[in-house]
């Protein structure tokens, strides 16, 4: 017991020290935890060498990690997922697994007779890292863009796929239809039990203790271990049970409260899991390094093929098809969970496990940098892809523009996001005839199709590209509106766009948007005729709300807003 406490102390200390180093060098924290485990483990300095300690630390971390993954799976979002996300995820998962089986079996990895190295690797390579992707997309403010939403939707469905694999995984040694059906039946019993209890029993209990944070936390942990033990009795794993426990809790009213209170504890045990995983990684030999490089290369190539192709065939355009493929091109931390369950079940060898861990590290580092440059990479690839015959959504616009068919109209809106969506709705409400004088230029395929279906003049293109503006014919327009703030623009900012537009059209009236007050004068100096500062209009609206509340007229104010919202049909709701 004392040895276990000392081992955990070393794990946390080294994870913190190397985590600080990773933070300052902008590397993934998971990478720091793996290295910390390797340094103090039996293959490093041998400060932690007890197999029992490593096993306990790893299993606790794994249980809490899967519990939190379950808590963050939103079943309602999966139900509401559009066909684009469903088909993209389906194509990526099915295609990735088929290619994976063929590739890994083809290079000589085992597939049968109690060893399933090829199968585990194909599943591991089909999953992408939620931790890395969400972190980078959040920093780039791309979570709410179309490629961002597609990426997140695919991630959620990948988690569901991993859950199904973990349900079948204990029966791989005797993989028959009846055995699979029994395994799925056991999972069904476990899920049904958890959902019924979380729907009809837990809400009443949590309602009674809602004001006692320590009991909320304790109740969540008790729930996690209870469902884990039920899973064990059903001949499933405790890890599977903790995942189901998290998913079932995600559907009930106190999920956010539970998540907030368990997050700190989750981070502690997730850190322990990855440190413990690092302890199991031996010093790699040439064969392990070679296999790791093969796994990493296959993951990148297969992800581009299986993600880009379905999206492109669904006419999402080259950019919106490429970006999710780039975003998803790494191995998931969930993949390490899958691999670890295979090691515990003696389904895969140590060399395969170590190679998968090294591939995860390689791709975690590379992917972080590549995602940061994804816009530049996409722009560099689109030109060559068009030259080899791949059509983008702007196919045919160039010829039509020369004939005047796609030339921009009197009013041009460069970039289309929520402000532009609200503007079109307001024009439609007050003076619909003005819509006939407007051209929108944007590279969101959903915006392109929706506006075209509504009869508006829309040109597909990247507004940060001067050639796009030139071919669109904005040189003859009279009013050009830039409504997208700098924080959401890709490859440019409002000042740069104003200068480009002013060069192409010296006489047009240009309206730009400023994020910061200090940007206003720079935009005027660049050639803008008017600069909007959305925080000022927001402040005015909030002030009228304060006045209405003071006069006890907030109900009337809300009724006005409800009436206004009821009659609006925005492109981006």
Coordinates of C-alpha atoms in Angstrom, one line a residue:
X1 CA 0.0 0.0 0.0
X2 CA 2.8 2.4 0.9
X3 CA 4.6 1.4 -2.3
X4 CA 1.5 2.3 -4.3
X5 CA 1.2 5.8 -2.7
X6 CA 4.9 6.4 -3.3
X7 CA 4.5 5.3 -7.0
X8 CA 1.5 7.6 -7.5
X9 CA 3.5 10.5 -6.0
X10 CA 6.3 9.9 -8.5
X11 CA 3.7 9.7 -11.3
X12 CA 2.1 13.0 -10.5
X13 CA 5.4 14.8 -9.8
X14 CA 7.0 13.8 -13.1
X15 CA 3.8 14.4 -15.0
X16 CA 3.6 17.9 -13.7
X17 CA 7.2 18.8 -14.4
X18 CA 7.1 17.4 -18.0
X19 CA 3.6 18.9 -18.4
X20 CA 5.1 22.3 -17.7
X21 CA 7.8 21.7 -20.3
X22 CA 5.2 20.6 -22.8
X23 CA 3.1 23.7 -22.1
X24 CA 5.9 26.1 -22.7
X25 CA 7.0 24.3 -25.9
X26 CA 3.4 24.0 -27.1
X27 CA 3.4 20.2 -27.2
X28 CA 0.5 17.9 -26.4
X29 CA 0.2 17.2 -22.6
X30 CA -0.5 13.5 -23.3
X31 CA 3.0 13.3 -24.9
X32 CA 4.5 14.7 -21.7
X33 CA 2.6 12.1 -19.5
X34 CA 3.8 9.2 -21.7
X35 CA 7.4 10.4 -21.5
X36 CA 7.1 10.8 -17.7
X37 CA 5.9 7.2 -17.4
X38 CA 8.7 6.0 -19.5
X39 CA 11.3 7.9 -17.5
X40 CA 10.2 6.6 -14.1
X41 CA 9.0 3.2 -15.3
X42 CA 10.8 -0.2 -15.5
X43 CA 12.2 0.5 -18.9
X44 CA 13.6 3.9 -17.8
X45 CA 15.0 4.8 -14.4
X46 CA 13.2 1.9 -12.7
X47 CA 11.8 4.1 -9.9
X48 CA 8.4 2.5 -10.4
X49 CA 8.8 -1.2 -11.1
X50 CA 5.9 -2.9 -9.3
X51 CA 3.6 -4.5 -11.9
X52 CA 0.7 -4.4 -9.4
X53 CA 1.1 -0.6 -8.9
X54 CA 1.3 -0.1 -12.7
X55 CA -1.8 -2.2 -13.2
X56 CA -3.9 -0.5 -10.5
X57 CA -2.9 3.0 -11.6
X58 CA -3.6 2.1 -15.3
X59 CA -7.0 0.5 -14.5
X60 CA -8.2 3.4 -12.3
X61 CA -7.2 5.9 -14.9
X62 CA -8.8 3.9 -17.7
X63 CA -12.1 3.6 -15.8
X64 CA -12.3 7.4 -15.1
X65 CA -11.2 8.3 -18.6
X66 CA -14.0 6.2 -20.2
X67 CA -16.5 7.5 -17.7
X68 CA -15.7 11.1 -18.7
X69 CA -15.8 10.2 -22.4
X70 CA -19.3 8.7 -21.8
X71 CA -20.4 11.9 -20.0
X72 CA -19.3 14.0 -23.0
X73 CA -21.2 11.9 -25.6
X74 CA -24.3 13.8 -26.5
X75 CA -26.9 11.2 -27.8
X76 CA -29.3 14.0 -28.9
X77 CA -26.6 15.4 -31.2
X78 CA -26.0 12.0 -32.7
X79 CA -29.7 11.7 -33.4
X80 CA -29.8 15.2 -35.0
X81 CA -26.7 14.7 -37.0
X82 CA -27.2 15.5 -40.6
X83 CA -26.7 13.1 -43.4
X84 CA -23.4 14.7 -44.3
X85 CA -21.9 13.8 -40.9
X86 CA -23.5 10.4 -40.9
X87 CA -22.2 9.5 -44.3
X88 CA -18.8 11.0 -43.7
X89 CA -18.4 9.1 -40.4
X90 CA -19.7 5.9 -42.0
X91 CA -17.3 6.2 -44.9
X92 CA -14.4 7.0 -42.7
X93 CA -15.0 4.1 -40.2
X94 CA -16.0 1.4 -42.7
X95 CA -13.4 2.4 -45.2
X96 CA -10.7 2.8 -42.6
X97 CA -11.3 -0.6 -41.0
X98 CA -11.4 -2.4 -44.4
X99 CA -8.2 -0.7 -45.5
X100 CA -6.7 -1.4 -42.1
X101 CA -7.4 -5.1 -42.1
X102 CA -6.0 -5.5 -45.7
X103 CA -2.9 -3.4 -44.9
X104 CA -1.9 -4.8 -41.5
X105 CA -2.8 -8.4 -42.5
X106 CA -0.9 -7.8 -45.8
X107 CA 2.3 -6.8 -43.9
X108 CA 2.2 -10.0 -41.9
X109 CA 0.5 -9.1 -38.6
X110 CA -1.6 -11.9 -37.1
X111 CA -5.4 -12.2 -37.6
X112 CA -6.7 -15.3 -35.9
X113 CA -5.7 -18.2 -33.7
X114 CA -6.0 -16.1 -30.5
X115 CA -3.9 -13.2 -31.9
X116 CA -5.6 -10.2 -33.4
X117 CA -2.9 -7.6 -33.9
X118 CA -4.2 -6.5 -37.4
X119 CA -7.8 -6.1 -36.1
X120 CA -6.8 -4.0 -33.1
X121 CA -4.6 -1.8 -35.2
X122 CA -7.2 -1.3 -37.8
X123 CA -9.7 -0.2 -35.1
X124 CA -7.1 2.0 -33.4
X125 CA -6.2 3.7 -36.6
X126 CA -9.8 4.4 -37.4
X127 CA -10.2 6.6 -34.3
X128 CA -9.0 10.2 -34.0
X129 CA -7.9 12.2 -31.0
X130 CA -10.8 14.2 -29.4
X131 CA -8.3 15.9 -27.0
X132 CA -6.0 17.2 -29.7
X133 CA -8.7 18.2 -32.2
X134 CA -11.0 20.1 -29.8
X135 CA -8.0 21.9 -28.3
X136 CA -6.6 23.1 -31.7
X137 CA -10.1 23.9 -33.2
X138 CA -11.0 25.9 -30.1
X139 CA -7.8 27.9 -30.2
X140 CA -8.4 28.6 -33.9
X141 CA -12.1 29.4 -33.3
X142 CA -13.2 26.8 -35.8
X143 CA -15.5 24.6 -33.7
X144 CA -18.6 26.3 -35.1
X145 CA -17.4 26.3 -38.8
X146 CA -18.8 23.7 -41.2
X147 CA -15.5 21.7 -41.3
X148 CA -15.4 22.0 -37.5
X149 CA -18.9 20.6 -37.1
X150 CA -18.2 17.8 -39.5
X151 CA -15.0 16.9 -37.6
X152 CA -16.8 16.9 -34.2
X153 CA -19.7 14.9 -35.6
X154 CA -17.3 12.2 -36.9
X155 CA -15.5 12.1 -33.5
X156 CA -18.7 11.4 -31.7
X157 CA -19.7 8.6 -34.0
X158 CA -16.1 7.2 -33.7
X159 CA -16.7 6.9 -30.0
X160 CA -19.9 5.0 -30.6
X161 CA -18.0 2.6 -32.9
X162 CA -15.3 2.1 -30.2
X163 CA -18.0 1.3 -27.7
X164 CA -19.4 -1.4 -30.0
X165 CA -15.9 -2.9 -30.5
X166 CA -15.3 -3.0 -26.7
X167 CA -18.6 -4.9 -26.4
X168 CA -17.5 -7.6 -28.8
X169 CA -13.8 -7.6 -27.8
X170 CA -14.0 -10.1 -24.9
X171 CA -15.5 -12.7 -27.3
X172 CA -12.8 -12.4 -30.1
X173 CA -11.3 -15.8 -29.1
X174 CA -14.6 -17.5 -29.9
X175 CA -16.0 -15.2 -32.6
X176 CA -19.3 -16.8 -33.7
X177 CA -22.6 -15.3 -34.5
X178 CA -24.2 -16.7 -31.4
X179 CA -21.3 -15.4 -29.2
X180 CA -21.5 -11.9 -30.8
X181 CA -25.3 -11.8 -30.3
X182 CA -24.9 -12.9 -26.6
X183 CA -22.2 -10.1 -26.1
X184 CA -24.5 -7.5 -27.7
X185 CA -27.4 -8.8 -25.6
X186 CA -25.3 -8.4 -22.5
X187 CA -24.4 -4.8 -23.5
X188 CA -28.1 -4.2 -24.2
X189 CA -29.0 -5.4 -20.7
X190 CA -26.3 -3.2 -19.2
X191 CA -27.3 -0.1 -21.2
X192 CA -31.0 -0.6 -20.5
X193 CA -30.4 -1.0 -16.8
X194 CA -28.2 2.1 -16.7
X195 CA -30.7 4.2 -18.7
X196 CA -33.7 3.2 -16.7
X197 CA -32.0 3.9 -13.4
X198 CA -30.6 7.2 -14.7
X199 CA -34.0 8.2 -16.0
X200 CA -36.3 7.3 -13.1
X201 CA -34.1 6.9 -10.0
X202 CA -31.0 9.2 -10.2
X203 CA -32.8 12.5 -10.9
X204 CA -34.8 12.2 -7.7
X205 CA -31.7 11.4 -5.7
X206 CA -29.6 14.1 -7.2
X207 CA -32.4 16.6 -6.8
X208 CA -32.3 16.0 -3.0
X209 CA -28.5 16.5 -2.8
X210 CA -28.3 19.3 -5.5
X211 CA -26.9 21.7 -2.9
X212 CA -24.3 19.4 -1.5
X213 CA -21.4 19.4 -4.0
X214 CA -19.5 16.6 -2.2
X215 CA -22.5 14.3 -2.4
X216 CA -23.0 15.1 -6.2
X217 CA -19.3 14.1 -6.7
X218 CA -19.6 11.0 -4.5
X219 CA -22.8 10.0 -6.2
X220 CA -21.3 10.2 -9.7
X221 CA -18.3 8.1 -8.6
X222 CA -20.6 5.5 -6.9
X223 CA -22.6 5.3 -10.1
X224 CA -19.5 4.8 -12.2
X225 CA -18.3 1.9 -10.0
X226 CA -21.7 0.4 -9.6
X227 CA -22.3 0.1 -13.4
X228 CA -18.7 -1.1 -13.7
X229 CA -19.4 -4.0 -11.3
X230 CA -22.7 -4.8 -13.0
X231 CA -20.7 -5.0 -16.3
X232 CA -18.2 -7.4 -14.6
X233 CA -21.1 -9.6 -13.4
X234 CA -22.4 -9.7 -17.0
X235 CA -18.9 -10.9 -18.2
X236 CA -18.2 -7.5 -19.7
X237 CA -15.3 -5.3 -18.5
X238 CA -15.4 -2.6 -15.7
X239 CA -14.1 -0.2 -18.4
X240 CA -17.1 -0.9 -20.6
X241 CA -19.3 -0.4 -17.6
X242 CA -17.8 3.0 -16.8
X243 CA -18.3 4.1 -20.3
X244 CA -22.0 3.1 -20.3
X245 CA -22.3 4.8 -16.8
X246 CA -21.0 8.1 -18.4
X247 CA -23.3 7.9 -21.4
X248 CA -26.4 7.2 -19.3
X249 CA -25.6 10.1 -17.0
X250 CA -25.1 12.4 -20.0
X251 CA -28.9 12.2 -20.7
X252 CA -30.2 13.4 -17.4
X253 CA -30.7 16.9 -16.1
X254 CA -27.7 17.0 -13.8
X255 CA -25.1 16.0 -16.4
X256 CA -23.4 19.4 -16.7
X257 CA -23.2 19.7 -12.9
X258 CA -21.7 16.2 -12.6
X259 CA -19.3 16.8 -15.4
X260 CA -18.1 20.1 -13.8
X261 CA -17.5 18.4 -10.4
X262 CA -15.8 15.3 -11.8
X263 CA -13.6 17.1 -14.3
X264 CA -10.8 17.8 -11.8
X265 CA -10.8 14.2 -10.6
X266 CA -10.9 13.0 -14.2
X267 CA -7.8 15.0 -15.1
X268 CA -6.0 13.4 -12.1
X269 CA -6.8 9.8 -13.1
X270 CA -6.4 10.4 -16.9
X271 CA -2.9 11.7 -16.1
X272 CA -2.3 8.5 -14.1
X273 CA -3.5 6.4 -17.0
X274 CA -1.1 7.9 -19.6
X275 CA 1.8 7.9 -17.2
X276 CA 1.1 4.2 -16.4
X277 CA 0.8 3.5 -20.2
X278 CA 4.2 5.2 -20.6
X279 CA 5.7 2.8 -18.1
X280 CA 4.8 -0.2 -20.3
X281 CA 6.6 1.2 -23.4
X282 CA 10.0 -0.4 -23.7
X283 CA 13.0 1.2 -25.4
X284 CA 12.0 0.7 -29.1
X285 CA 14.1 -1.5 -31.4
X286 CA 14.3 -1.0 -35.1
X287 CA 11.3 -3.3 -35.7
X288 CA 9.0 -1.3 -33.3
X289 CA 10.1 2.0 -34.8
X290 CA 9.5 0.7 -38.4
X291 CA 6.0 -0.6 -37.5
X292 CA 5.2 2.7 -35.7
X293 CA 6.2 4.7 -38.8
X294 CA 4.0 2.3 -41.0
X295 CA 1.1 2.8 -38.6
X296 CA 1.5 6.6 -38.7
X297 CA 1.8 6.7 -42.5
X298 CA -1.2 4.4 -43.0
X299 CA -3.3 6.5 -40.6
X300 CA -2.7 9.7 -42.5
X301 CA -3.2 8.2 -45.9
X302 CA -6.3 6.3 -45.0
X303 CA -7.9 9.2 -43.2
X304 CA -7.4 11.5 -46.2
X305 CA -8.9 8.8 -48.5
X306 CA -11.8 7.7 -46.3
X307 CA -12.8 11.2 -45.1
X308 CA -12.2 13.3 -48.2
X309 CA -13.9 11.0 -50.7
X310 CA -17.3 10.7 -49.0
X311 CA -17.4 14.5 -48.4
X312 CA -16.3 15.3 -51.9
X313 CA -18.9 12.9 -53.4
X314 CA -21.6 14.7 -51.3
X315 CA -20.6 17.9 -53.0
X316 CA -19.1 19.7 -50.0
X317 CA -16.4 21.3 -52.1
X318 CA -12.6 20.7 -52.0
X319 CA -12.0 22.9 -48.9
X320 CA -14.8 21.5 -46.7
X321 CA -13.7 18.0 -47.7
X322 CA -10.0 18.5 -47.1
X323 CA -10.2 20.3 -43.7
X324 CA -11.9 17.5 -41.8
X325 CA -9.5 14.9 -43.3
X326 CA -6.6 17.0 -42.1
X327 CA -8.2 17.5 -38.7
X328 CA -8.8 13.8 -38.2
X329 CA -5.4 12.6 -39.3
X330 CA -4.0 11.3 -36.0
X331 CA -4.6 8.3 -33.6
X332 CA -7.0 8.8 -30.7
X333 CA -6.3 8.5 -27.0
X334 CA -9.2 6.1 -27.1
X335 CA -7.1 4.0 -29.5
X336 CA -4.6 3.5 -26.7
X337 CA -7.5 2.3 -24.5
X338 CA -8.5 -0.2 -27.2
X339 CA -4.9 -1.4 -27.6
X340 CA -4.5 -1.7 -23.8
X341 CA -7.6 -3.9 -23.5
X342 CA -6.1 -6.1 -26.2
X343 CA -2.9 -6.4 -24.2
X344 CA -4.8 -7.3 -21.1
X345 CA -6.7 -10.0 -23.0
X346 CA -3.5 -11.3 -24.6
X347 CA -4.9 -10.6 -28.0
X348 CA -2.0 -8.5 -29.2
X349 CA 1.8 -8.6 -28.7
X350 CA 3.9 -6.1 -26.7
X351 CA 5.7 -5.0 -29.9
X352 CA 2.4 -4.1 -31.6
X353 CA 1.2 -2.2 -28.5
X354 CA 4.5 -0.3 -28.2
X355 CA 4.4 0.5 -32.0
X356 CA 0.9 1.9 -31.7
X357 CA 1.9 4.1 -28.7
X358 CA 4.9 5.5 -30.6
X359 CA 2.7 6.1 -33.7
X360 CA 0.3 8.0 -31.4
X361 CA 3.2 10.2 -30.2
X362 CA 4.5 10.8 -33.7
X363 CA 1.1 11.9 -35.0
X364 CA 0.2 13.9 -31.9
X365 CA 3.2 16.1 -32.4
X366 CA 2.8 16.4 -36.2
X367 CA -0.9 16.8 -36.2
X368 CA -0.9 19.7 -33.8
X369 CA 1.4 21.7 -36.1
X370 CA -0.4 20.6 -39.3
X371 CA -3.9 21.5 -38.0
X372 CA -2.5 24.9 -37.1
X373 CA -1.5 25.4 -40.7
X374 CA -4.5 23.6 -42.2
X375 CA -5.9 26.7 -44.1
X376 CA -2.5 27.3 -45.8
X377 CA -2.2 23.6 -46.6
X378 CA -5.7 23.5 -48.1
X379 CA -5.1 26.5 -50.3
X380 CA -1.9 25.0 -51.5
X381 CA -3.6 21.7 -52.4
X382 CA -6.8 23.0 -54.1
X383 CA -5.0 24.4 -57.1
X384 CA -3.2 21.1 -58.0
X385 CA -6.3 19.1 -57.3
X386 CA -8.3 21.2 -59.8
X387 CA -5.5 20.7 -62.3
X388 CA -5.8 16.9 -62.1
X389 CA -9.5 17.2 -62.8
X390 CA -11.2 17.4 -59.4
X391 CA -14.1 19.9 -59.7
X392 CA -14.8 22.4 -56.9
X393 CA -18.2 24.1 -56.4
X394 CA -17.0 27.1 -58.4
X395 CA -16.7 24.9 -61.5
X396 CA -18.1 26.9 -64.5
X397 CA -18.1 30.2 -62.7
X398 CA -15.0 31.4 -64.5
X399 CA -16.5 31.0 -67.9
X400 CA -19.8 32.5 -66.8
X401 CA -18.1 35.5 -65.3
X402 CA -16.4 36.3 -68.6
X403 CA -19.9 36.3 -70.1
X404 CA -21.3 38.5 -67.3
X405 CA -23.4 35.8 -65.8
X406 CA -21.6 35.6 -62.5
X407 CA -20.3 39.1 -62.3
X408 CA -21.0 40.7 -58.9
X409 CA -24.0 42.9 -58.5
X410 CA -24.4 46.4 -57.0
X411 CA -24.0 45.3 -53.4
X412 CA -21.5 42.6 -52.5
X413 CA -21.2 40.8 -49.1
X414 CA -17.8 39.3 -48.7
X415 CA -17.9 36.3 -46.4
X416 CA -21.1 34.9 -44.9
X417 CA -21.6 34.2 -41.2
X418 CA -24.2 35.1 -38.6
X419 CA -24.1 38.9 -39.1
X420 CA -24.6 38.5 -42.9
X421 CA -27.4 35.9 -42.3
X422 CA -29.2 38.4 -40.0
X423 CA -28.6 41.2 -42.6
X424 CA -30.3 39.3 -45.4
X425 CA -33.2 38.4 -43.1
X426 CA -33.6 42.1 -42.2
X427 CA -33.5 43.1 -45.9
X428 CA -36.1 40.4 -46.7
X429 CA -38.3 41.8 -43.9
X430 CA -38.0 45.5 -44.8
X431 CA -37.3 45.7 -48.6
X432 CA -37.1 42.3 -50.4
X433 CA -36.4 44.0 -53.8
X434 CA -32.9 44.9 -52.5
X435 CA -32.1 41.1 -52.5
X436 CA -32.0 41.2 -56.3
X437 CA -29.1 43.7 -56.1
X438 CA -26.9 41.6 -53.8
X439 CA -24.1 39.1 -54.4
X440 CA -22.7 36.9 -51.7
X441 CA -19.1 35.5 -52.0
X442 CA -18.2 32.7 -49.6
X443 CA -16.7 29.2 -49.5
X444 CA -19.2 27.4 -47.2
X445 CA -21.0 24.8 -49.4
X446 CA -24.1 24.9 -47.3
X447 CA -24.4 28.6 -47.6
X448 CA -23.7 28.4 -51.3
X449 CA -26.5 25.9 -51.9
X450 CA -29.0 27.5 -49.5
X451 CA -28.7 30.9 -51.0
X452 CA -28.8 29.5 -54.5
X453 CA -32.0 27.6 -53.6
X454 CA -33.5 30.8 -52.3
X455 CA -32.8 32.6 -55.6
X456 CA -30.0 34.8 -54.4
X457 CA -26.9 35.5 -56.4
X458 CA -24.0 33.7 -54.7
X459 CA -20.4 33.0 -55.9
X460 CA -18.4 30.2 -54.4
X461 CA -14.9 31.3 -53.5
X462 CA -12.3 32.2 -50.9
X463 CA -12.5 36.0 -50.2
X464 CA -8.9 36.1 -49.0
X465 CA -7.8 35.2 -52.5
X466 CA -7.4 38.3 -54.7
X467 CA -8.1 36.2 -57.9
X468 CA -11.5 35.3 -56.4
X469 CA -12.4 38.9 -56.0
X470 CA -11.1 39.8 -59.4
X471 CA -12.9 37.0 -61.3
X472 CA -16.1 37.8 -59.3
X473 CA -16.1 41.2 -60.9
X474 CA -16.4 43.3 -57.8
X475 CA -14.7 46.2 -59.6
X476 CA -18.1 47.4 -60.8
X477 CA -19.9 47.1 -57.5
X478 CA -21.1 50.1 -55.6
X479 CA -21.3 48.9 -52.0
X480 CA -19.0 46.2 -50.6
X481 CA -19.7 44.8 -47.1
X482 CA -17.2 42.9 -44.9
X483 CA -19.3 41.5 -42.1
X484 CA -17.0 38.7 -40.8
X485 CA -14.8 39.7 -37.8
X486 CA -11.1 39.1 -37.9
X487 CA -11.4 36.2 -35.4
X488 CA -13.3 34.1 -37.9
X489 CA -11.5 35.1 -41.2
X490 CA -9.1 32.6 -42.7
X491 CA -6.0 33.7 -44.5
X492 CA -6.7 37.4 -44.2
X493 CA -8.1 40.1 -41.9
X494 CA -10.5 43.0 -42.5
X495 CA -7.7 45.6 -43.0
X496 CA -6.0 43.4 -45.7
X497 CA -9.4 42.8 -47.4
X498 CA -10.2 46.5 -47.5
X499 CA -6.9 47.2 -49.2
X500 CA -7.5 44.5 -51.8
X501 CA -11.0 45.7 -52.5
X502 CA -9.9 49.3 -52.7
X503 CA -7.3 48.4 -55.2
X504 CA -9.8 46.5 -57.3
X505 CA -12.5 49.1 -57.0
X506 CA -11.4 52.7 -56.1
X507 CA -14.9 54.2 -56.2
X508 CA -17.0 51.7 -54.2
X509 CA -18.3 52.4 -50.7
X510 CA -16.6 49.8 -48.4
X511 CA -18.1 48.8 -45.0
X512 CA -15.8 46.8 -42.7
X513 CA -16.1 45.2 -39.3
X514 CA -13.7 45.8 -36.3
X515 CA -13.2 43.4 -33.5
X516 CA -11.2 45.9 -31.4
X517 CA -11.6 49.6 -31.0
X518 CA -8.0 50.2 -32.0
X519 CA -8.6 48.6 -35.4
X520 CA -11.2 51.2 -36.4
X521 CA -8.6 53.9 -37.5
X522 CA -6.5 51.3 -39.3
X523 CA -9.5 50.2 -41.3
X524 CA -10.3 53.8 -42.3
X525 CA -6.6 54.3 -43.2
X526 CA -6.8 51.2 -45.4
X527 CA -9.7 52.7 -47.4
X528 CA -12.9 51.8 -45.6
X529 CA -15.8 54.3 -45.8
X530 CA -17.6 53.0 -42.7
X531 CA -16.6 50.6 -39.9
X532 CA -19.1 48.7 -37.7
X533 CA -18.2 47.8 -34.2
X534 CA -20.7 45.1 -33.1
X535 CA -20.0 45.5 -29.4
X536 CA -21.5 49.0 -29.6
X537 CA -24.8 47.8 -31.1
X538 CA -24.8 44.9 -28.6
X539 CA -24.3 47.4 -25.8
X540 CA -27.2 49.6 -27.0
X541 CA -29.5 46.6 -27.2
X542 CA -28.5 45.5 -23.7
X543 CA -29.1 49.0 -22.3
X544 CA -32.7 49.0 -23.7
X545 CA -33.2 45.7 -21.9
X546 CA -32.0 47.2 -18.6
X547 CA -34.4 50.1 -19.1
X548 CA -37.2 47.7 -19.9
X549 CA -36.5 45.7 -16.8
X550 CA -36.4 48.8 -14.7
X551 CA -39.8 49.8 -16.0
X552 CA -41.1 46.3 -15.5
X553 CA -41.6 46.0 -19.2
X554 CA -39.3 43.0 -19.8
X555 CA -42.2 40.8 -20.8
X556 CA -43.2 43.3 -23.5
X557 CA -39.6 43.5 -24.7
X558 CA -39.4 39.7 -24.9
X559 CA -42.7 39.6 -26.8
X560 CA -41.3 42.0 -29.4
X561 CA -38.2 39.8 -29.8
X562 CA -40.3 36.6 -30.1
X563 CA -42.4 38.2 -32.8
X564 CA -39.3 39.3 -34.6
X565 CA -37.7 35.9 -34.4
X566 CA -40.8 34.1 -35.5
X567 CA -40.9 35.9 -38.9
X568 CA -37.2 35.5 -39.7
X569 CA -35.9 32.7 -42.0
X570 CA -32.2 33.0 -41.7
X571 CA -29.6 30.9 -43.6
X572 CA -27.6 30.3 -40.4
X573 CA -30.1 29.9 -37.6

